[in-house]
Coordinates of C-alpha atoms and ligand atoms in Angstrom, one line a residue:
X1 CA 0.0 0.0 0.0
X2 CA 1.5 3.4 -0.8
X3 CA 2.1 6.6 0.6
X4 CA 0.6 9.2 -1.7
X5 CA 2.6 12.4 -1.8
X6 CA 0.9 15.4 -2.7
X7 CA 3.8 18.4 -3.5
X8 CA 2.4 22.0 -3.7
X9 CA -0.6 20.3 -5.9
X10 CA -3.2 22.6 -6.5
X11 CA -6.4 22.7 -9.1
X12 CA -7.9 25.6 -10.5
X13 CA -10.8 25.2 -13.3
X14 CA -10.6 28.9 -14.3
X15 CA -7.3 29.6 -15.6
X16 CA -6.0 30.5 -12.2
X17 CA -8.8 33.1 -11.7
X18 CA -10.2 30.8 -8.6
X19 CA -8.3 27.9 -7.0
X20 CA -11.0 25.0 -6.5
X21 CA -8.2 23.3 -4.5
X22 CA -5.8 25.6 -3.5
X23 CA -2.0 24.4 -3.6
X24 CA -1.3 21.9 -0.9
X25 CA 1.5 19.9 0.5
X26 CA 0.3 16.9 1.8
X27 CA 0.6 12.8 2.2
X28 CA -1.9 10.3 2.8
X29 CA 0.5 7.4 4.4
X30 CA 0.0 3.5 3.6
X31 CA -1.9 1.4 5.1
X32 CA -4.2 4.2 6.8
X33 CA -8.1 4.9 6.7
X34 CA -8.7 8.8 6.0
X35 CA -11.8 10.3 6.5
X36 CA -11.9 13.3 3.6
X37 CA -14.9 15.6 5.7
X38 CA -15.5 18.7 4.3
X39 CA -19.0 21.1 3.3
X40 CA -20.8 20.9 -0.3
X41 CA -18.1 22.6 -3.1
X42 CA -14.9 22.6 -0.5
X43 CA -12.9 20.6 -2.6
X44 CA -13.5 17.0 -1.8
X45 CA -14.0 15.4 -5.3
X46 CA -11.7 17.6 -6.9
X47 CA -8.5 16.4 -4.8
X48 CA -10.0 12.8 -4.8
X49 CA -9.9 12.9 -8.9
X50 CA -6.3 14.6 -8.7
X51 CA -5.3 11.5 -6.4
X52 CA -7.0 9.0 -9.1
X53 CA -5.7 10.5 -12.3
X54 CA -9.1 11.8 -13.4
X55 CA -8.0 15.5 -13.0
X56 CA -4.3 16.6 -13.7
X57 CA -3.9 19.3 -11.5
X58 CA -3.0 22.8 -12.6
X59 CA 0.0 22.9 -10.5
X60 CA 2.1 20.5 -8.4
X61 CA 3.1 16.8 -8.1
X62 CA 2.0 13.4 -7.0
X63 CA 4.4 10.7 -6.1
X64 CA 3.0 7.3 -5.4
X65 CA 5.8 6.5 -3.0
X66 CA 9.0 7.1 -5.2
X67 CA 7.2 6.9 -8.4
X68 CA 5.4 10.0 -9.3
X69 CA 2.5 10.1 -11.0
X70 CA 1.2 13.7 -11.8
X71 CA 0.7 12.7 -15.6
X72 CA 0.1 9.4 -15.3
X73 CA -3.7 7.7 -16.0
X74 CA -5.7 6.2 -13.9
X75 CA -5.3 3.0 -15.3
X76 CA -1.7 3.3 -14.8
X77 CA -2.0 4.0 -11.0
X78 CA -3.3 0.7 -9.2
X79 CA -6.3 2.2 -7.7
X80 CA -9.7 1.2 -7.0
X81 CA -12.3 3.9 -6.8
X82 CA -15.9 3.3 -5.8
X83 CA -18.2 6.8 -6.7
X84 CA -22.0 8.1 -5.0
X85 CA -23.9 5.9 -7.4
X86 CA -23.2 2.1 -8.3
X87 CA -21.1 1.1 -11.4
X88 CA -21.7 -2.3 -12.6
X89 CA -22.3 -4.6 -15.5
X90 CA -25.8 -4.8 -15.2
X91 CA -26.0 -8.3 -17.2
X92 CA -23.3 -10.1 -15.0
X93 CA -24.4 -11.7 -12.1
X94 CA -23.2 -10.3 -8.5
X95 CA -20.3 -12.9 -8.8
X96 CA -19.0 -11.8 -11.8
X97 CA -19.2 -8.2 -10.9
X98 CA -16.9 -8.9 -7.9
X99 CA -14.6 -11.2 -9.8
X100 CA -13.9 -9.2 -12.3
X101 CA -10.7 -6.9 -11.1
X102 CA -9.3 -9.8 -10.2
X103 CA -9.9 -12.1 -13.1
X104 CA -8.8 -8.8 -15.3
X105 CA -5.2 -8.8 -13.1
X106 CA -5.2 -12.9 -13.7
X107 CA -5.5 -13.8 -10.3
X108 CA -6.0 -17.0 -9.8
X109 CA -9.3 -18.5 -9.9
X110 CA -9.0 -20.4 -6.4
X111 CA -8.0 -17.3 -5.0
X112 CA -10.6 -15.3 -6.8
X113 CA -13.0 -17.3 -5.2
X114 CA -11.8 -17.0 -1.7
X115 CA -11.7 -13.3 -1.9
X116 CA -15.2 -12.9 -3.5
X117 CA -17.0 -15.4 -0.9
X118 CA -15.2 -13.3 1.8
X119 CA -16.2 -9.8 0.6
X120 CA -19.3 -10.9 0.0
X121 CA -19.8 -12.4 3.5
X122 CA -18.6 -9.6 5.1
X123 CA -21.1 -7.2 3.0
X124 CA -24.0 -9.3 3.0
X125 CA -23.9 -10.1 -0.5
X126 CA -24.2 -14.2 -0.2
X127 CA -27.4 -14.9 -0.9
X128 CA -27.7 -13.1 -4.1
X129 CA -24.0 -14.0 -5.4
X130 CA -25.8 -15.8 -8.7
X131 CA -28.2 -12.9 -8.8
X132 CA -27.9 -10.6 -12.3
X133 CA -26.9 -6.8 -11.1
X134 CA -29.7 -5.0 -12.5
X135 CA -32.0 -7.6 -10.6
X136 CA -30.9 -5.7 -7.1
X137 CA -32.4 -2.2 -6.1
X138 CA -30.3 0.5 -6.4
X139 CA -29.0 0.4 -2.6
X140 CA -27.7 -3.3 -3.2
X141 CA -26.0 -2.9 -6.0
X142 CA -24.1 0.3 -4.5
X143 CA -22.5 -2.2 -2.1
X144 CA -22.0 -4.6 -5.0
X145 CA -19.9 -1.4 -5.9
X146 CA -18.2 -1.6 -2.9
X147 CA -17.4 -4.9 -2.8
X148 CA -15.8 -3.8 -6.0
X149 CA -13.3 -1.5 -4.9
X150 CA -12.5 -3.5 -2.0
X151 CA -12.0 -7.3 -3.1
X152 CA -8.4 -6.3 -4.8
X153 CA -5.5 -6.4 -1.9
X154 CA -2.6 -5.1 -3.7
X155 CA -3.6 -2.0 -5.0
X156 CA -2.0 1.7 -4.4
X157 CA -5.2 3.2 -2.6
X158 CA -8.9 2.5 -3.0
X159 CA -10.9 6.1 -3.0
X160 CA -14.2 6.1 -1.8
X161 CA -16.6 9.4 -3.0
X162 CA -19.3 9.5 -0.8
X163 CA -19.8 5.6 -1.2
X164 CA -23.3 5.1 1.0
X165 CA -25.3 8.2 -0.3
X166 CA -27.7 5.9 -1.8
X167 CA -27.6 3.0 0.8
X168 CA -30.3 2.6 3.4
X169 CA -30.1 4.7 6.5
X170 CA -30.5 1.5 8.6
X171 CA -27.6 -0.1 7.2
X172 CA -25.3 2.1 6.8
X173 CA -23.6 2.1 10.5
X174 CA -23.7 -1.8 9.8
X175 CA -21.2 -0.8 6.6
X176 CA -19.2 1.3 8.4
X177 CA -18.0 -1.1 10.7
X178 CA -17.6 -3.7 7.9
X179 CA -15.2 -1.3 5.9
X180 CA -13.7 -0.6 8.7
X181 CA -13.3 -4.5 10.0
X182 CA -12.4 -5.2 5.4
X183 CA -9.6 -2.5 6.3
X184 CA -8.1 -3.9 9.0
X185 CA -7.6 -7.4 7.2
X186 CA -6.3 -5.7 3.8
X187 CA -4.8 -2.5 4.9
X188 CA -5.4 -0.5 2.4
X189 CA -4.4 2.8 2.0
X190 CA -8.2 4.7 1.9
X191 CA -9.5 8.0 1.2
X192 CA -13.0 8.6 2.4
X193 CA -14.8 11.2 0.9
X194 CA -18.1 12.2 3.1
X195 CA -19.7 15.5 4.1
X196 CA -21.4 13.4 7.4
X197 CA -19.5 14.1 10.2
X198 CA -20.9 11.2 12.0
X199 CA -19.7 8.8 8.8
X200 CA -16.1 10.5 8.9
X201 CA -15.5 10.5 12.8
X202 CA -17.1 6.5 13.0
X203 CA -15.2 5.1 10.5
X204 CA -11.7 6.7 10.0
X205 CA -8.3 6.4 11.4
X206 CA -7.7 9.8 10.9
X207 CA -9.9 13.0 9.9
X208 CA -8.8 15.4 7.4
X209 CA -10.9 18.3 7.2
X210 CA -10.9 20.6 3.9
X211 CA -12.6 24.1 3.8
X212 CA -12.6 26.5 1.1
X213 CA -10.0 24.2 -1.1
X214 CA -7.4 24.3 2.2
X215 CA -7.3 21.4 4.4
X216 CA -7.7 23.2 7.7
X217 CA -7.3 20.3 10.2
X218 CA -6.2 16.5 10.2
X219 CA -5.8 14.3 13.0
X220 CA -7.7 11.6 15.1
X221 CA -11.4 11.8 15.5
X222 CA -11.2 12.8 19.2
X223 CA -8.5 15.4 18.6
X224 CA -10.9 17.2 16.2
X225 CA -13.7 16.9 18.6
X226 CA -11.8 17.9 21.7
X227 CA -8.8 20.5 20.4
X228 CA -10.2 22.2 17.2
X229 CA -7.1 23.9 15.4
X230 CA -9.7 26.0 13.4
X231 CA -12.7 27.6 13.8
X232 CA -14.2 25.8 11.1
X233 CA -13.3 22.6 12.3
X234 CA -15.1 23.8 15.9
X235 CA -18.7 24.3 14.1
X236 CA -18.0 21.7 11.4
X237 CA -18.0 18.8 14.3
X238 CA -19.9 18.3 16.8
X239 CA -23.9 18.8 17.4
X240 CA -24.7 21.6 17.7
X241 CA -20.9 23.0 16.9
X242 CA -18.7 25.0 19.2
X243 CA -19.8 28.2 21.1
X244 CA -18.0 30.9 19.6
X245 CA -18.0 34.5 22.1
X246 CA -16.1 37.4 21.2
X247 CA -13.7 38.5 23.8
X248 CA -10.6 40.7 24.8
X249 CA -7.1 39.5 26.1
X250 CA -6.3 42.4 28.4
X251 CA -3.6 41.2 30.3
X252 CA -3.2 38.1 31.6
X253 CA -6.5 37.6 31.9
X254 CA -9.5 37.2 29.0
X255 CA -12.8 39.2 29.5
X256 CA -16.4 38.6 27.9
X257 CA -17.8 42.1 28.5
X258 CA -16.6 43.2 31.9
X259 CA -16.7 39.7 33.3
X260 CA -13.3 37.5 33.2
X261 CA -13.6 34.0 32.0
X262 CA -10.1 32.8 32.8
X263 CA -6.1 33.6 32.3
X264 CA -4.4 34.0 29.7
X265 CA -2.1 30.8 29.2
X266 CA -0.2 31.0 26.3
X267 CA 1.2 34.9 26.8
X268 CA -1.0 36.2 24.2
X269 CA -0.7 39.4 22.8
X270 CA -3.9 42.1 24.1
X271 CA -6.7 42.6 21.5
X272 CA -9.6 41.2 20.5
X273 CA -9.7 37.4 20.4
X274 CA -12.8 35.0 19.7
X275 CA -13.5 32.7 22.8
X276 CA -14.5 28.4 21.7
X277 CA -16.1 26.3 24.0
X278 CA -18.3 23.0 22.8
X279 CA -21.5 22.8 24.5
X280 CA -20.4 19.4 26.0
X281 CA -17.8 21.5 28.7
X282 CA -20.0 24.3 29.1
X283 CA -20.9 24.4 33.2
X284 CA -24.2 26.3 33.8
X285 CA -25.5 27.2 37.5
X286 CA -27.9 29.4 39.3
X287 CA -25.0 30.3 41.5
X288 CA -22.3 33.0 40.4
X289 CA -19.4 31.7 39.7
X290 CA -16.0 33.1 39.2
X291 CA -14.4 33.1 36.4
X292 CA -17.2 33.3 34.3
X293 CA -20.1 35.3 33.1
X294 CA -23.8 35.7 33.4
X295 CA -26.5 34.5 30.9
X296 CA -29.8 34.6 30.4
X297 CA -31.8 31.3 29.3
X298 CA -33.7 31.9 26.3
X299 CA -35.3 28.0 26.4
X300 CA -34.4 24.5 26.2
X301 CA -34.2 21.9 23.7
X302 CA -35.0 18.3 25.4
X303 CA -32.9 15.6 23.4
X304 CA -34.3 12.7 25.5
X305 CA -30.6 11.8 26.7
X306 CA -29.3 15.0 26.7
X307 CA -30.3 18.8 27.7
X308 CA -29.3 21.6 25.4
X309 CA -30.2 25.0 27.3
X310 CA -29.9 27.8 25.2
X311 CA -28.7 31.1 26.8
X312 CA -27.3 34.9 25.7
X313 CA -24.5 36.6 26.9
X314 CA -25.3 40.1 26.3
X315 CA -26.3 39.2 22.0
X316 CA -24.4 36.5 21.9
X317 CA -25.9 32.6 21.8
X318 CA -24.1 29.7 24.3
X319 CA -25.2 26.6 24.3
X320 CA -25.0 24.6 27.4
X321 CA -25.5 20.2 27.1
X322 CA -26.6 19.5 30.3
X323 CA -28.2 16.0 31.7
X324 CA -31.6 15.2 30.9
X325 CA -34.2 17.0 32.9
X326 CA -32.7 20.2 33.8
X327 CA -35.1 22.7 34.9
X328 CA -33.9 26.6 33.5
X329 CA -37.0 28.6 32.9
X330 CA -36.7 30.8 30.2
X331 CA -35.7 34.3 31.3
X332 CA -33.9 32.7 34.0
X333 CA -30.5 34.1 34.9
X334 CA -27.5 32.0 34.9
X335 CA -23.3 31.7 35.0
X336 CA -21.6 29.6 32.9
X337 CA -17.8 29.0 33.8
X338 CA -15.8 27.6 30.5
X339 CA -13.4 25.2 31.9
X340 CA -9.9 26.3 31.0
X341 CA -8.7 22.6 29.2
X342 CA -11.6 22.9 27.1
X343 CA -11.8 26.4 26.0
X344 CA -9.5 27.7 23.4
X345 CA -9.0 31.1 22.3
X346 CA -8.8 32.0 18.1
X347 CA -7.8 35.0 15.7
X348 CA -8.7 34.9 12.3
X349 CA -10.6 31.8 12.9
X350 CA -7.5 29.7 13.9
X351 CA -6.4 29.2 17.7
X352 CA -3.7 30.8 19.0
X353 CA -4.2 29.9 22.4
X354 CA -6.3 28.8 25.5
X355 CA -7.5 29.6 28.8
Ligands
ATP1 P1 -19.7 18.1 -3.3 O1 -19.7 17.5 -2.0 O2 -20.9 19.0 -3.5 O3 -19.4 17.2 -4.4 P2 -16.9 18.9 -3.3 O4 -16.4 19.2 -1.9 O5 -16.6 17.5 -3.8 O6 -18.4 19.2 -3.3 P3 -15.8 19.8 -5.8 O7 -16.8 19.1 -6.6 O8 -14.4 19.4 -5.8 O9 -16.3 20.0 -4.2 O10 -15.9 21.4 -6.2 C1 -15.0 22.4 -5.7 C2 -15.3 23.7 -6.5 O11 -14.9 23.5 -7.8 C3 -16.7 24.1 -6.4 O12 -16.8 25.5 -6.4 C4 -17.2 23.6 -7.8 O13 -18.3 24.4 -8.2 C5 -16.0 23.8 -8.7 N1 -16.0 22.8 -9.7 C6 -16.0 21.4 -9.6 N2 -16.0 20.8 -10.8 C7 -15.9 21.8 -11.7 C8 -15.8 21.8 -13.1 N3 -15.7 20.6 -13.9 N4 -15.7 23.0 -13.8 C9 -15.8 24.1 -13.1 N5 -15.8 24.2 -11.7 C10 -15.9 23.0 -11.1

């Protein structure tokens, strides 16, 4: 499985009027499963085609470990690429389908059946094995797809594009942990394209998020979650997102209005900074605290596990996730203290410190 190198690559469809993918220095290493998170039009496919040969990119290089591959084909490249909506030979049966990347790289046929019977367990695909393609709805025949892209071991990468769009809801958590148990035996290198947070951070080793044609954030699932680098990344994950409050470093201490919220740890300069905080370390009480500030509920959603009390501080919206059963009244007034490990500090949406 390869390492896949991206040098200053970059992709713009207008001439160099608007970068779609702005130049990037980057590497997806072997054997790893990458989640590829990012909004509608960030990016995503275009850097996905760029890694599969579909799309030269206007500048930069690829290397597929020491070979580079910035002009080369896909066919040339040793990847397997499943897209959004299934791609099969609708006359062959389910068999065939699954066969046929390995029959087309002569593998042999005992071999080819071992590996189709055990992508095919694994996916549920058994009992319709001698079943022609166009036979199965469209959500079948999308893991038929799958199956596709996963039943070859040795190649470079397999690239996933939003792979379960058309699946059923109900199984799709089932399919996540398949791909995830079908990595684990082939380690494959894997780029997973997905706008679902909760499909990104469930089935990846590691989460790169892309925003505006920049990837602004890669790393575990938890680190995202629990030390967002951007403020992006702080709103992009999570539900509801990250509490964003503007605030002042004055000294070494951090104020929100006239009330301080906490020191300053990292020797910040004084000026206006924007305060995170996820709703999840929010602590709310009836009783002032210090540091912190004073908020008024505005009402609360009941989640059935979970509170989420909605409060202002002065115009400004913080969301509190409480336990179930809380009992704010609207109007009520409140303190929330932001816990110092938890609360990070940004300037021009990225963080440049904490509490
Ligand atoms: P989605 O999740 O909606 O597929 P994405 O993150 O995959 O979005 P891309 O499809 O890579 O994003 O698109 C990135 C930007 O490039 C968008 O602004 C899009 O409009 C533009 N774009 C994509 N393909 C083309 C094209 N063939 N010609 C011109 N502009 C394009």
């Amino acid at each position: 499985m390869a390492d896949i190198r991206l040098e200053g690559v970059g992709h713009s469809y207008d001439g160099g009027r608007t970068w779609a993918l702005k130049p990037m220095t980057w590497t997806w290493r072997g054997s790893r499963a990458y989640a590829l998170l990012g909004p509608s039009g960030c990016g995503k496919t275009t850097l996905l085609n760029i890694i599969s040969g579909l799309l030269t990119p206007t500048v930069g290089r690829i290397w597929f470990d020491d070979r580079e591959v910035t002009g080369v084909p896909t066919a040339g490249r040793n990847i397997a690429q499943v897209f959004q909506f299934p791609v099969l030979y609708e006359e062959m049966s389910v068999y065939d389908n699954l066969a046929f990347p390995l029959r087309n790289r002569k593998v042999p046929k005992q071999e080819i059946d071992r590996r189709v019977r055990q992508v095919s367990r694994l996916l549920g695909l058994e009992e319709v094995l001698r079943r022609r393609s166009r036979r199965l709805d469209p959500g079948r025949q999308q893991i038929v797809s799958l199956g596709r892209g996963l039943v070859r071991h040795e190649v470079a990468a397999v690239l996933l594009d939003e792979p379960l769009t058309v699946v059923d809801p109900a199984l799709k958590w089932t399919l996540r942990s398949k791909l995830k148990e079908i990595h684990r035996d082939t380690g494959h290198t894997l780029v997973y394209v997905t706008h679902d947070q909760t499909e990104a951070l469930t089935f990846a080793d590691e989460v790169v998020v892309l925003n505006d044609g920049a990837i602004v954030q890669a790393g575990e699932p938890a680190e995202l979650f629990l030390s967002p680098a951007h403020e992006f990344v702080g709103h992009f994950i999570g539900s509801p997102g990250m509490n964003v409050l503007p605030a002042e470093v004055s000294g070494d201490v951090v104020k929100a209005g006239r009330s301080v919220v906490g020191a300053v740890a990292d020797g910040l300069p004084p000026g206006p900074v924007r305060i995170g905080v996820r709703p999840e370390f929010v602590r709310i009480t009836a009783e002032r605290v210090s540091p912190g500030v004073a908020a008024r509920v505005k009402g609360t959603d009941r989640m059935g596990a979970y509170d989420l009390v909605h409060t202002t501080v002065g115009e400004h919206q913080v969301i509190a996730k409480t336990e179930a059963g809380s009992s704010y009244e609207p109007g009520a007034l409140t303190f929330l203290h932001f816990p110092a490990e938890r609360t990070f500090l940004f300037r021009d949406q990225v963080r440049c410190g904490s509490l």
